[in-house]
Structure formats: C-alpha cells, structure tokens
Coordinates of C-alpha atoms in Angstrom, one line a residue:
Chain A
M290 CA 94.4 -154.2 135.3
T291 CA 97.9 -153.5 134.4
V292 CA 99.4 -154.0 131.0
E293 CA 102.2 -156.6 130.5
T294 CA 104.9 -154.5 128.8
K295 CA 107.3 -156.0 126.3
E296 CA 111.0 -156.0 126.7
K297 CA 111.6 -156.0 123.0
K298 CA 114.9 -154.7 121.7
V299 CA 113.0 -153.2 118.7
K300 CA 113.0 -149.4 118.4
I301 CA 110.9 -147.7 115.8
A302 CA 109.7 -144.1 115.4
T303 CA 106.0 -143.3 116.0
R304 CA 105.9 -141.4 112.7
D305 CA 106.5 -144.8 111.0
G306 CA 103.4 -146.0 112.9
F307 CA 101.4 -143.3 111.3
G308 CA 102.9 -143.9 107.9
H309 CA 102.0 -147.6 107.9
E310 CA 98.6 -147.2 109.5
I311 CA 97.4 -144.4 107.2
V312 CA 97.9 -146.6 104.2
E313 CA 95.9 -149.4 105.7
L314 CA 93.1 -147.0 106.6
G315 CA 93.2 -145.4 103.2
L316 CA 92.9 -148.7 101.4
K317 CA 89.8 -149.6 103.5
N318 CA 88.1 -146.2 103.3
K319 CA 88.3 -144.1 100.1
N320 CA 87.2 -141.0 102.1
I321 CA 90.5 -141.0 104.0
Y322 CA 92.7 -138.3 102.4
V323 CA 96.3 -137.2 103.2
V324 CA 97.1 -133.5 102.7
D325 CA 100.8 -133.1 102.5
I326 CA 102.8 -129.9 102.8
D327 CA 106.0 -130.8 100.9
I328 CA 107.5 -132.9 103.7
G329 CA 105.9 -136.2 102.9
K330 CA 109.2 -138.1 103.1
S331 CA 110.0 -136.9 106.7
C332 CA 106.4 -137.4 107.7
K333 CA 106.2 -140.9 106.2
T334 CA 103.4 -140.4 103.8
T335 CA 105.2 -141.4 100.7
G336 CA 103.6 -144.9 100.9
F337 CA 100.2 -143.3 100.9
M338 CA 101.2 -141.0 98.0
E339 CA 102.2 -143.9 95.9
K340 CA 99.4 -146.3 96.6
L341 CA 96.5 -143.9 96.9
P342 CA 97.2 -140.9 94.6
K343 CA 93.5 -140.2 94.2
Q344 CA 93.2 -139.7 98.0
H345 CA 96.4 -137.6 98.2
I346 CA 96.9 -133.8 97.9
N347 CA 100.2 -131.9 98.2
V348 CA 99.6 -128.2 98.7
G349 CA 103.2 -127.2 98.6
I350 CA 104.7 -125.0 101.3
A351 CA 101.4 -123.5 102.4
E352 CA 100.2 -124.7 105.8
Q353 CA 97.3 -122.2 106.2
N354 CA 95.9 -123.3 102.8
A355 CA 96.2 -127.0 103.9
A356 CA 94.0 -126.3 106.9
G357 CA 91.3 -124.6 104.7
I358 CA 91.4 -127.2 102.0
S359 CA 91.0 -129.9 104.6
A360 CA 88.0 -128.1 106.1
G361 CA 86.5 -127.9 102.7
L362 CA 87.1 -131.6 102.0
A363 CA 85.6 -132.5 105.4
T364 CA 82.3 -130.7 104.5
T365 CA 81.9 -133.2 101.7
G366 CA 82.4 -136.3 103.9
K367 CA 86.2 -136.8 103.4
I368 CA 88.4 -137.5 106.4
P369 CA 91.6 -135.5 105.7
F370 CA 94.8 -136.1 107.6
I371 CA 97.0 -133.0 107.4
S372 CA 100.6 -134.2 107.6
T373 CA 103.5 -131.9 108.6
Y374 CA 105.9 -131.0 111.4
A375 CA 104.3 -130.4 114.8
V376 CA 105.6 -126.8 115.0
F377 CA 103.9 -125.8 111.8
G378 CA 100.8 -128.0 112.2
S379 CA 100.0 -126.4 115.5
L380 CA 101.3 -122.9 115.3
R381 CA 101.6 -121.8 111.7
M382 CA 98.0 -122.8 111.1
A383 CA 96.6 -122.4 114.6
E384 CA 94.0 -119.8 113.6
Q385 CA 93.0 -121.7 110.6
I386 CA 92.5 -124.8 112.7
R387 CA 90.5 -122.8 115.2
Q388 CA 88.3 -121.0 112.7
E389 CA 87.8 -123.5 110.0
V390 CA 88.2 -126.9 111.8
C391 CA 87.3 -126.6 115.5
Y392 CA 84.7 -123.8 115.3
P393 CA 82.5 -125.8 112.8
N394 CA 83.6 -129.0 114.4
L395 CA 84.8 -130.6 111.1
N396 CA 86.3 -134.0 110.8
V397 CA 89.9 -133.0 110.1
K398 CA 92.9 -134.7 111.6
I399 CA 96.2 -132.9 112.1
A400 CA 98.8 -135.6 112.1
C401 CA 102.2 -134.2 113.0
S402 CA 105.7 -135.6 113.1
H403 CA 108.8 -134.2 114.8
G404 CA 107.0 -133.3 118.0
G405 CA 108.8 -132.1 121.2
L406 CA 112.5 -131.7 121.1
T407 CA 113.0 -134.5 118.5
P408 CA 114.0 -132.1 115.6
A409 CA 117.0 -131.7 117.8
N410 CA 119.8 -130.6 115.5
D411 CA 117.4 -128.3 113.6
G412 CA 117.4 -126.1 116.6
G413 CA 114.8 -124.2 118.7
S414 CA 112.9 -122.9 115.6
H415 CA 111.8 -126.5 114.7
Q416 CA 111.2 -128.0 118.1
A417 CA 107.5 -128.2 119.0
I418 CA 107.2 -127.6 122.8
E419 CA 103.9 -125.6 122.8
D420 CA 101.9 -127.6 120.2
M421 CA 99.7 -129.8 122.4
G422 CA 99.1 -126.9 124.8
V423 CA 97.9 -124.6 122.1
L424 CA 95.6 -127.1 120.5
R425 CA 94.1 -128.4 123.7
T426 CA 92.7 -124.9 124.3
F427 CA 90.5 -125.2 121.2
P428 CA 87.0 -126.5 121.9
N429 CA 86.1 -129.7 120.0
M430 CA 89.8 -130.7 119.6
T431 CA 91.1 -134.0 120.8
V432 CA 94.9 -134.2 121.5
I433 CA 96.7 -137.6 121.3
M434 CA 100.3 -138.8 121.5
G435 CA 101.2 -142.5 121.3
A436 CA 104.1 -143.9 123.3
D437 CA 105.4 -146.4 120.7
Y438 CA 104.9 -147.8 117.2
Y439 CA 101.9 -150.1 118.0
S440 CA 100.0 -147.7 120.3
T441 CA 100.4 -145.0 117.6
R442 CA 99.0 -147.2 114.9
K443 CA 96.0 -148.1 117.1
L444 CA 95.4 -144.5 118.1
V445 CA 95.6 -143.3 114.5
A446 CA 93.0 -145.8 113.6
Q447 CA 90.8 -144.7 116.5
A448 CA 91.2 -141.1 115.5
A449 CA 89.9 -141.9 112.0
E450 CA 86.9 -143.6 113.6
H451 CA 86.3 -140.7 116.0
Y452 CA 84.2 -137.8 114.5
G453 CA 85.8 -134.4 115.0
P454 CA 89.1 -132.6 115.0
V455 CA 92.0 -134.6 116.3
Y456 CA 95.7 -133.5 116.8
L457 CA 98.0 -136.5 116.6
R458 CA 101.6 -136.0 117.6
F459 CA 104.4 -138.2 116.5
T460 CA 108.2 -137.9 116.8
R461 CA 111.3 -138.3 114.7
D462 CA 113.4 -140.6 116.7
A463 CA 113.0 -144.3 117.1
V464 CA 111.6 -145.3 120.5
P465 CA 111.4 -148.7 122.2
V466 CA 108.4 -150.8 121.5
I467 CA 106.6 -151.3 124.8
Y468 CA 103.2 -152.7 123.8
D469 CA 102.1 -155.9 122.2
E470 CA 100.8 -155.3 118.7
N471 CA 97.4 -156.6 119.8
E472 CA 97.0 -154.2 122.7
E473 CA 93.8 -152.1 122.3
F474 CA 93.6 -148.4 123.0
T475 CA 90.7 -146.1 123.7
I476 CA 90.8 -142.3 123.2
G477 CA 90.5 -140.6 126.6
K478 CA 91.4 -143.7 128.6
A479 CA 94.9 -143.9 130.1
K480 CA 96.9 -147.1 130.0
R481 CA 97.9 -148.3 133.5
L482 CA 101.4 -149.8 133.1
R483 CA 102.1 -150.3 136.8
E484 CA 100.0 -150.4 139.9
G485 CA 101.7 -149.2 143.1
N486 CA 101.0 -147.5 146.4
D487 CA 103.8 -145.0 147.1
L488 CA 103.4 -142.5 144.3
A489 CA 102.3 -142.2 140.7
V490 CA 104.2 -141.3 137.5
I491 CA 102.1 -140.0 134.6
A492 CA 103.9 -139.7 131.2
N493 CA 103.0 -139.4 127.6
G494 CA 104.6 -140.0 124.2
D495 CA 108.3 -140.7 124.0
T496 CA 108.8 -140.2 127.7
V497 CA 106.7 -143.3 128.7
H498 CA 109.6 -145.6 128.1
L499 CA 111.8 -143.4 130.2
A500 CA 109.2 -143.4 133.0
L501 CA 108.9 -147.2 132.7
E502 CA 112.7 -147.6 133.1
A503 CA 112.6 -145.3 136.1
V504 CA 109.8 -147.2 137.7
K505 CA 111.6 -150.5 137.3
R506 CA 114.6 -149.0 139.1
L507 CA 112.4 -147.7 141.9
E508 CA 110.8 -151.2 142.2
Q509 CA 114.3 -152.7 142.5
E510 CA 114.6 -150.5 145.6
R511 CA 111.3 -151.8 146.9
F512 CA 109.2 -148.7 146.1
S513 CA 105.8 -149.4 144.7
V514 CA 104.8 -147.0 141.9
T515 CA 101.7 -146.5 139.7
L516 CA 102.6 -145.6 136.1
L517 CA 100.1 -144.2 133.6
D518 CA 100.6 -143.7 129.8
M519 CA 98.4 -140.7 129.3
H520 CA 98.2 -141.0 125.5
T521 CA 95.2 -138.7 125.3
L522 CA 95.9 -135.2 126.7
K523 CA 92.4 -134.1 125.8
P524 CA 89.9 -135.3 126.9
L525 CA 92.1 -136.1 129.9
D526 CA 91.3 -139.3 131.8
R527 CA 90.2 -137.4 135.0
E528 CA 89.2 -140.6 136.8
A529 CA 92.7 -142.1 136.4
V530 CA 94.3 -138.8 137.7
V531 CA 92.0 -138.7 140.7
D532 CA 93.0 -142.3 141.5
C533 CA 96.7 -141.3 141.3
A534 CA 96.1 -138.3 143.5
K535 CA 94.9 -140.6 146.3
L536 CA 98.5 -141.6 146.6
G537 CA 99.4 -138.1 147.6
K538 CA 102.3 -137.7 145.1
I539 CA 102.3 -137.4 141.3
I540 CA 105.2 -136.9 138.9
T541 CA 104.4 -135.9 135.4
V542 CA 106.8 -136.5 132.5
E543 CA 106.6 -135.0 129.1
D544 CA 108.6 -133.7 126.1
H545 CA 106.7 -130.4 126.0
N546 CA 106.7 -127.2 127.9
I547 CA 105.6 -127.9 131.4
I548 CA 103.2 -124.9 130.9
N549 CA 99.9 -126.1 129.3
G550 CA 101.0 -129.6 128.6
L551 CA 100.5 -132.9 130.5
G552 CA 101.8 -131.4 133.8
S553 CA 99.4 -128.5 133.6
A554 CA 96.5 -130.7 132.6
V555 CA 97.1 -133.1 135.5
S556 CA 97.6 -130.2 137.9
E557 CA 94.2 -128.7 136.9
V558 CA 92.4 -131.9 137.8
V559 CA 94.3 -132.4 141.0
A560 CA 93.6 -128.8 142.1
E561 CA 89.9 -129.2 141.3
T562 CA 89.5 -132.5 143.1
G563 CA 91.3 -132.2 146.4
G564 CA 94.9 -132.0 145.6
C565 CA 98.2 -133.7 146.2
I566 CA 101.8 -132.8 145.4
V567 CA 102.6 -132.6 141.7
R568 CA 106.1 -132.4 140.3
R569 CA 106.4 -131.6 136.6
I570 CA 109.3 -132.9 134.6
G571 CA 109.4 -131.4 131.1
V572 CA 110.8 -128.5 129.2
Q573 CA 111.2 -125.8 131.8
D574 CA 109.6 -122.9 129.8
K575 CA 112.6 -122.2 127.6
F576 CA 113.5 -122.7 124.0
G577 CA 115.8 -125.4 122.8
E578 CA 118.9 -125.1 120.7
S579 CA 120.7 -127.3 118.2
A580 CA 122.1 -130.3 120.0
P581 CA 121.7 -134.1 119.9
Y582 CA 118.3 -135.2 121.2
E583 CA 119.7 -137.0 124.3
K584 CA 121.6 -133.8 125.2
L585 CA 118.5 -131.7 125.0
M586 CA 116.5 -134.1 127.1
E587 CA 119.3 -134.1 129.6
M588 CA 119.4 -130.2 129.6
N589 CA 115.7 -130.2 130.5
G590 CA 115.9 -133.1 133.1
I591 CA 113.7 -135.4 131.0
T592 CA 115.8 -138.4 132.0
V593 CA 115.4 -141.7 133.9
E594 CA 117.8 -140.4 136.6
N595 CA 115.8 -137.3 137.2
I596 CA 112.5 -139.2 137.4
V597 CA 114.1 -141.6 139.9
N598 CA 115.6 -138.8 142.0
T599 CA 112.5 -136.7 142.0
A600 CA 110.5 -139.8 143.2
K601 CA 113.0 -140.4 146.0
G602 CA 112.9 -136.8 147.0
L603 CA 109.1 -136.9 147.2
L604 CA 109.1 -140.2 149.1
S605 CA 111.6 -139.0 151.7
S606 CA 109.9 -135.7 152.4
Chain B
M275 CA 65.4 -123.4 88.8
E276 CA 62.8 -122.1 86.4
A277 CA 63.8 -119.3 84.0
V278 CA 64.2 -116.0 85.8
S279 CA 64.1 -112.7 83.9
I280 CA 66.7 -109.9 84.4
E281 CA 63.8 -107.7 85.7
D282 CA 62.9 -110.4 88.3
L283 CA 66.6 -110.5 89.4
K284 CA 66.7 -106.7 89.7
Q285 CA 63.6 -106.9 92.0
K286 CA 65.3 -109.6 94.0
A287 CA 68.3 -107.4 94.5
I288 CA 66.1 -104.7 95.8
E289 CA 64.5 -107.1 98.3
L290 CA 67.9 -108.4 99.3
R291 CA 69.2 -104.9 100.0
Q292 CA 66.1 -104.0 102.0
T293 CA 66.1 -107.3 104.0
A294 CA 69.8 -107.0 104.9
L295 CA 69.5 -103.4 105.9
T296 CA 66.4 -104.2 108.0
M297 CA 68.3 -106.9 109.8
I298 CA 71.3 -104.6 110.5
Y299 CA 68.9 -101.8 111.6
E300 CA 67.0 -104.0 114.0
A301 CA 70.3 -105.4 115.4
Q302 CA 71.9 -102.0 115.5
S303 CA 75.0 -103.9 114.5
G304 CA 76.5 -105.3 111.3
H305 CA 78.1 -104.4 108.0
P306 CA 75.9 -102.5 105.6
G307 CA 78.5 -101.1 103.1
G308 CA 79.9 -104.5 101.9
S309 CA 76.5 -106.1 102.1
L310 CA 75.1 -103.6 99.6
S311 CA 78.1 -103.8 97.2
A312 CA 77.6 -107.6 97.0
A313 CA 73.8 -107.6 96.6
D314 CA 73.5 -107.9 92.9
I315 CA 75.9 -110.8 92.6
M316 CA 74.0 -112.5 95.4
A317 CA 70.7 -112.0 93.6
V318 CA 72.1 -113.7 90.5
L319 CA 73.6 -116.6 92.5
Y320 CA 70.7 -117.3 94.8
F321 CA 67.8 -116.7 92.4
K322 CA 69.2 -117.9 89.1
E323 CA 72.5 -119.6 89.1
M324 CA 73.0 -121.9 92.1
N325 CA 71.5 -125.4 92.1
V326 CA 70.4 -125.6 95.8
N327 CA 67.4 -127.1 97.6
P328 CA 66.1 -125.1 100.6
S329 CA 64.3 -128.1 101.9
D330 CA 67.5 -130.2 101.8
P331 CA 70.3 -127.7 102.5
K332 CA 73.0 -130.4 102.8
W333 CA 72.0 -132.2 99.6
D334 CA 75.3 -133.9 98.4
D335 CA 75.0 -132.6 94.8
R336 CA 74.2 -129.0 95.6
D337 CA 76.3 -126.1 94.3
R338 CA 78.4 -124.7 97.2
F339 CA 78.8 -121.0 98.2
V340 CA 81.6 -119.7 100.3
L341 CA 81.3 -116.2 101.6
S342 CA 85.0 -115.6 102.4
K343 CA 84.3 -112.0 103.3
G344 CA 82.1 -113.3 106.1
H345 CA 81.3 -109.9 107.6
V346 CA 78.8 -109.1 104.8
C347 CA 76.7 -112.1 105.9
P348 CA 73.5 -110.1 106.2
I349 CA 73.2 -110.1 102.5
Q350 CA 73.6 -113.9 102.4
Y351 CA 71.2 -114.3 105.3
A352 CA 68.7 -112.2 103.3
A353 CA 69.1 -114.6 100.4
L354 CA 68.6 -117.6 102.6
L355 CA 65.5 -116.0 104.2
L356 CA 63.9 -115.1 100.8
R357 CA 64.7 -118.5 99.4
G358 CA 63.1 -120.3 102.3
F359 CA 66.2 -121.9 103.9
V360 CA 65.4 -120.2 107.2
P361 CA 62.0 -119.2 108.6
Y362 CA 61.2 -115.5 107.9
E363 CA 60.8 -114.5 111.5
N364 CA 64.5 -114.8 111.9
I365 CA 64.8 -111.5 110.2
H366 CA 64.6 -110.1 113.7
T367 CA 67.4 -112.2 115.2
L368 CA 70.6 -111.0 113.6
R369 CA 73.5 -111.1 116.0
Q370 CA 71.4 -112.4 118.9
Y371 CA 72.1 -115.3 121.2
G372 CA 71.0 -118.6 119.8
S373 CA 70.1 -117.1 116.4
P374 CA 71.0 -118.9 113.1
F375 CA 72.2 -115.4 112.0
Q376 CA 75.4 -115.1 114.0
G377 CA 77.6 -112.0 113.5
H378 CA 79.6 -114.0 111.0
P379 CA 78.4 -117.2 109.1
D380 CA 78.2 -120.3 111.3
M381 CA 77.5 -123.5 109.4
K382 CA 76.4 -125.3 112.6
K383 CA 73.7 -122.8 113.3
C384 CA 72.4 -121.7 109.9
P385 CA 71.0 -124.0 107.2
G386 CA 72.4 -123.1 103.8
I387 CA 75.8 -122.0 105.1
D388 CA 78.3 -124.4 103.6
I389 CA 81.3 -123.3 105.7
S390 CA 81.8 -121.0 108.7
T391 CA 83.8 -117.9 107.9
G392 CA 84.7 -114.6 109.4
S393 CA 88.5 -114.6 109.7
L394 CA 89.5 -113.0 106.4
G395 CA 91.5 -114.9 103.8
Q396 CA 90.5 -118.4 104.8
G397 CA 87.3 -119.1 102.8
L398 CA 88.9 -119.5 99.4
S399 CA 91.0 -122.4 100.7
C400 CA 87.8 -124.1 101.9
A401 CA 86.2 -123.6 98.5
V402 CA 89.2 -125.2 96.9
G403 CA 88.9 -128.2 99.2
M404 CA 85.2 -128.5 98.2
A405 CA 86.0 -128.2 94.5
I406 CA 88.8 -130.9 94.8
A407 CA 86.3 -133.2 96.4
G408 CA 83.8 -132.6 93.7
Q409 CA 86.3 -133.2 91.0
R410 CA 87.7 -136.4 92.5
D411 CA 84.2 -137.8 93.2
E412 CA 83.2 -136.8 89.6
K413 CA 80.3 -134.8 90.8
S414 CA 78.8 -132.0 88.7
Y415 CA 78.4 -129.5 91.4
R416 CA 80.2 -126.1 91.3
V417 CA 81.7 -124.1 94.1
F418 CA 81.2 -120.3 94.1
A419 CA 83.2 -118.1 96.4
M420 CA 83.1 -114.4 97.1
V421 CA 86.2 -112.6 98.3
G422 CA 86.7 -108.9 99.1
D423 CA 89.3 -106.8 97.5
G424 CA 90.7 -105.8 100.9
E425 CA 90.7 -109.4 101.8
C426 CA 93.0 -110.2 98.9
Q427 CA 95.7 -108.6 101.0
E428 CA 95.8 -111.8 103.0
G429 CA 98.5 -114.1 101.7
Q430 CA 96.4 -117.2 102.1
I431 CA 94.1 -116.0 99.2
W432 CA 97.1 -116.6 96.9
E433 CA 98.0 -119.9 98.5
A434 CA 94.4 -121.0 97.6
A435 CA 94.6 -119.6 94.1
Q436 CA 97.8 -121.4 93.3
A437 CA 96.2 -124.7 94.5
A438 CA 93.1 -124.0 92.3
N439 CA 95.5 -123.8 89.3
K440 CA 97.5 -126.9 90.2
Y441 CA 94.3 -129.0 90.6
K442 CA 92.7 -127.5 87.5
L443 CA 89.5 -126.6 89.3
D444 CA 87.2 -125.5 86.5
N445 CA 84.3 -126.1 88.9
L446 CA 85.4 -123.2 91.0
I447 CA 84.1 -119.7 90.3
V448 CA 85.4 -116.8 92.4
F449 CA 83.8 -113.4 92.6
V450 CA 85.9 -110.5 93.8
D451 CA 83.7 -107.8 95.3
D452 CA 86.1 -105.0 94.3
N453 CA 84.6 -101.9 96.0
G454 CA 87.9 -100.3 96.7
L455 CA 87.3 -99.5 100.4
Q456 CA 88.3 -101.1 103.7
I457 CA 88.1 -100.1 107.3
D458 CA 91.0 -97.7 107.5
G459 CA 90.4 -96.0 104.1
T460 CA 90.7 -96.8 100.4
C461 CA 92.5 -100.0 99.5
E462 CA 94.9 -97.8 97.5
E463 CA 95.9 -96.0 100.7
V464 CA 95.9 -98.9 103.1
M465 CA 97.6 -101.5 100.8
P466 CA 97.3 -101.3 97.1
N467 CA 95.9 -104.4 95.5
L468 CA 97.4 -103.4 92.1
D469 CA 95.6 -105.2 89.3
L470 CA 93.5 -108.0 90.7
E471 CA 92.4 -109.1 87.2
R472 CA 96.0 -109.6 86.1
K473 CA 96.9 -111.2 89.4
F474 CA 94.2 -113.9 89.2
E475 CA 95.1 -114.4 85.6
A476 CA 98.8 -114.9 86.5
F477 CA 97.6 -117.5 89.0
G478 CA 96.0 -119.5 86.2
F479 CA 92.4 -118.3 86.4
E480 CA 90.2 -117.5 83.5
T481 CA 89.5 -113.9 84.5
K482 CA 87.1 -111.2 83.5
R483 CA 86.4 -107.7 84.9
I484 CA 82.7 -106.7 84.9
N485 CA 80.3 -104.3 86.5
G486 CA 79.2 -106.0 89.7
H487 CA 75.9 -104.0 89.7
D488 CA 74.8 -104.8 86.1
I489 CA 72.8 -107.9 86.6
E490 CA 72.6 -108.5 82.8
E491 CA 76.3 -108.4 82.6
I492 CA 76.8 -110.7 85.6
V493 CA 74.5 -113.3 84.1
R494 CA 76.0 -113.1 80.6
T495 CA 79.6 -113.3 81.8
L496 CA 78.7 -116.3 84.1
D497 CA 77.1 -118.0 81.2
E498 CA 80.3 -117.5 79.1
V499 CA 82.8 -118.7 81.7
K500 CA 81.0 -121.5 83.3
A501 CA 80.6 -123.4 80.1
A502 CA 84.4 -123.6 79.6
K503 CA 85.6 -127.0 80.8
N504 CA 89.1 -125.9 80.2
G505 CA 90.7 -127.0 83.4
K506 CA 90.9 -123.3 84.6
P507 CA 89.4 -121.9 87.7
K508 CA 87.2 -118.9 86.9
C509 CA 87.4 -115.4 88.5
L510 CA 85.1 -112.5 87.9
V511 CA 86.5 -109.3 89.3
C512 CA 83.5 -107.1 89.9
N513 CA 83.7 -103.3 90.0
T514 CA 81.3 -102.4 92.8
V515 CA 80.4 -99.5 95.0
K516 CA 80.5 -99.9 98.7
G517 CA 77.0 -99.0 100.0
K518 CA 75.5 -99.2 96.5
G519 CA 71.9 -98.1 96.3
V520 CA 71.9 -95.8 99.3
S521 CA 73.2 -92.3 98.3
F522 CA 74.7 -91.4 101.6
M523 CA 76.4 -94.8 102.1
E524 CA 77.9 -95.0 98.6
H525 CA 81.7 -94.7 98.5
S526 CA 81.8 -94.2 102.3
V527 CA 84.3 -95.9 104.5
G528 CA 82.2 -94.7 107.5
W529 CA 79.4 -97.2 106.6
H530 CA 81.6 -100.3 106.7
G531 CA 80.5 -101.6 110.0
V532 CA 77.9 -99.1 111.3
A533 CA 74.2 -99.6 111.6
P534 CA 71.8 -96.9 110.5
K535 CA 69.6 -95.0 113.0
E536 CA 65.9 -94.7 112.3
E537 CA 65.9 -91.6 110.0
D538 CA 68.8 -93.0 107.9
Y539 CA 67.1 -96.4 107.7
R540 CA 63.9 -95.0 106.4
R541 CA 65.6 -92.9 103.8
A542 CA 67.8 -95.8 102.8
M543 CA 64.7 -98.1 102.3
L544 CA 63.0 -95.5 100.1
E545 CA 66.1 -95.0 98.0
I546 CA 66.6 -98.8 97.5
A547 CA 63.0 -99.2 96.5
G548 CA 63.6 -96.7 93.7
G549 CA 66.0 -99.2 92.0
L550 CA 69.6 -98.9 90.8
Q551 CA 71.3 -97.3 87.9
P552 CA 73.9 -99.8 87.0

C-alpha cells in the first residue's frame, strides 16, 4: 500500500505541529506537562503556557535540571514534554536523560525543535547533527522525526500514548505538507510513499519532501523507485528495510551526521540480513557554519539533484 | 506510624549501621564511610518521620525519599530491609546480579526506591519534580532528599535549588550530609564548598545547621521546620563524621569506597553495638 501524497502549496514547520498538538493533548489529559527551558517562543509552546498554566513549568536556562524535574514528575504519573532546541535537548542533558529517564524507563518525552542544520544562521554551535544518533544508543529510548506538519501532529499524539522515553525532533523551517491530515501513523512502522523495482530511497524528517521530488524526477525518466518515510529511527522498521534491500540498492537521506543516524541504522540492518549497496546522503561528518539553510544543505549534498544523480550512478553501475 | 522514642531510634541507628556494614562486608564492595555518616538521619526518616507503607511501596500519597548521593545506598537498603520493604534474605545480595540491591539505587529493581540515582548532582532535581507534582495535585505528601557535601560541587544541585525557590516548595526537605570528605581528600582541599548553610539560604531555603548524629536534635529540628507552610523549601545542613561509629573509619578518606576484611568487620560490629556519643 502506498500513500497518496498531496501536492499542496502549503508549507509549515514541524515545530508548529508540535505546538498545536500539545495544546490539544494537554486539554484532554491533565497529566500532560510541558517543561520549558526559556525558549518557549521558538519551540512553539506559548499556546500551552497560556491555556494550561497549571500543567506548565519553565525552569529557566537549566537543561539538566529540566531532565531531572521531568523524571520526578513522571514518577507521579505525569507525562512531561521537555521542550528545547535539539542540540541542548540531546547533548546538554544527555547523561541526565540516560540516568534519570532511560535507565528507570520513565515516561518522559524530549520534544526538540531546531533539529539538523535548520538553526542555519546561528552557526555550527546550534546545529544538531548528532542528536538522534546519541539518543538512539540509550536503551528504552524511542526516536522519532515527522516529515511534515500533519505527520508530526500524529506522531506527537502517538508518543503521548506510548509509555516510555521518546525523543521527538522538529525543525525550524517551513516544509511542504505532503500528507493528508487524516493519515494515520504508527511508531516503528515506516510510510511507503512509492513502490518501485529499481532501487529504494529511505529518508526522514525534512528530507522526505526532497526525496519525493527526486523520485518524481526519476519516474519521469522511467525509473521505478521505492520511497520510505522512516519517521521512527528507533525502533527501526527492519522489515521495511529488508524489503528495500531485496532491490539491491538503497539510498538514505537525512539532515543528520551520516554517522549513527538513519544511514547507519539502515546499514546495520542491511549488513545483518544479507546486504546490498547503501549510499548515505547526509552531513558528511563535519560541523556546519553560519549560512542560509539551503546553502548548508547544498554544501552537504542534501539536495534533490544529488539524490537523483546518486540514484542514476547506482542504476548505471 | 506509632510514637517512637529517641532511645528506640538510637537502637534503630545501631541496627542500620550493622546491617549496612554486613551487606558491604559480604559483598566485599560498597561505600561504608558515607553510609555510616548518614545512618542517624536515615533512622529518623524511616522509623519516625516518613509516611510510607512497606506493603504498598508505590502508594500515591506516600512521602518520597531521594538519595541523591546514591553510592551510600547500603544504609537505605538496610532501612528498607528492617522496615520490611524487601525480604530479609536479600541482606546477602548486595551488588549481585539480579539483586534488588544494585550498586546504586535502582527503582525498577528495589521496592521503596522512589527514583534511580547514582550519578551525583541529579537527584535533587528529581525531588523538585516530585514536589511540584504534589503541590499541583494538592497532595499532602512531602519529599525528602539527601545530598552530600561533595555532591554540592555539581552545578545541577543549584539549578534544582533555584527551582525549589521559584515554585515555593515547602513540601521539600533537603538533608545535606556534611561530612567534609570526598574521594580525593577533604572537600576543603578538593573544592571548598564555603558555607553550605548560607548558600542554601541565599537560594531561598529555610535553613538550619544541626548535629547529624544527635537523633534528638534531628527530630526536634524537623518538627520545627516541617510545620512551617511558608512557601520555603527546607534544608538541614547536618554536621556529620564520615565512618561515624567505627573508630578506625571515622574521618578517614580511605574508607569511602572500601569494604572491610573479616577482622575489621568484627571490630566494627562490636564498636557499633556499643552505641554513639553524639
């Protein structure tokens, strides 16, 4: 079954999907809390702050404390969503998440905006290219990144229902809406956007729409391509990857270091189950610098053109 | 709990010390020094102050306890054993595979542990989270936390303290086990804590400095501070002696994380049985 993707002109950031969905969830469930770290405006939690002050905590600029407070809240049955930038939510409080959230398997969600290269002009210090890789190595942790506004809303709602630690990654920039608002998502189950026989492209987050555009161009040249939106990095949908591997050629696309992100996760499965060629498109193990987002994506080859050219290269070899 | 006399609590402190030391001796691994310095405070908490139910360890309305200095868990395990949270035969299982008594407290494995700890500086934040939840839910439970003086060198302790002030957590009571020693030497040498009493006070806590081995004083001071619904978190900075109750362990950095051999163990058990001079 493939999903009918929308050709809407609408572009909206996934962080807005979080901001809107968390208010809905909080109104329905008084145990849903948001723990802010002084960047509620950027992380889109001001709506929650205003409508649900009794379920809102702002700890100031103190990430480590936010993780501990959230763990404490979770022991009493609350479902805290820590909201900050991806670089701080993953790295600044990594050990606190490991010790106080993952080790006791507490029901804390780390909901982070500004993932990947999207804090572009802020420079390399603010870009989060290791976050999903670090967090996927913690036992009990689930790692998720929606591809558009609607999938993000659905995945945030799913994360609230799922017991245990979840890392949710959102981004700053508006991305095209590709799903219908009624589309359903399941944690750990990839979305199959195209079914083809020549090769497979597996993407996540903001790169899914780039991959979709690339696949359309390849289709115009009569290539037949499978495309997966791997919104859950962990637990990875191994079955879907094994299916793709049968085609013999996989391209992964991500706005993350190619080390320990989607490309690594897919390669692990492929290596364990028989193997095929994998080409990883993503940040090539280097830090970013201040630049417009599109420029940074171009510098790292995370572009429609590079996906198309990589595919053609594989298909002609 | 029914009324408990000061004499009963002194006896409990003796039993806690002996139980913890026995566990460490049998395991030939663990932290005796800090366990012994915390013993009298633990006796007051577990045998008088805390409203807990050993047959329902996760009871929603229970008082919570967070051992932020998680390495001294043998003294908390001793309390959980003697209060019947955990079957007594587990006294032989400290630090063994599959045991409820992990090397540092593990809430998934041990009934009565309210949060897993072990990495210093993090427990107080968890206690703050529990206290905020209690306050927002209008529950009457209190949250007790124990931090070490060396541990107060971690910046996160002060992040937690500033949040306790902001959220006016008068349901949070922090004990500082101020024994003056850490692994590499005295706190004064390694990293001076300056005046912990004034520090916590500056962070908005109602603070008192007491003798952490004088059970009567611990009880009396707790009664004074816990009554105050003044929107202030409470902190008792307790003057303690590392290794307290065992002459050759007292004031000794060397007994921070070293288990006694047989001869030292027997001597220690006899000395503890003789009781403490506060």
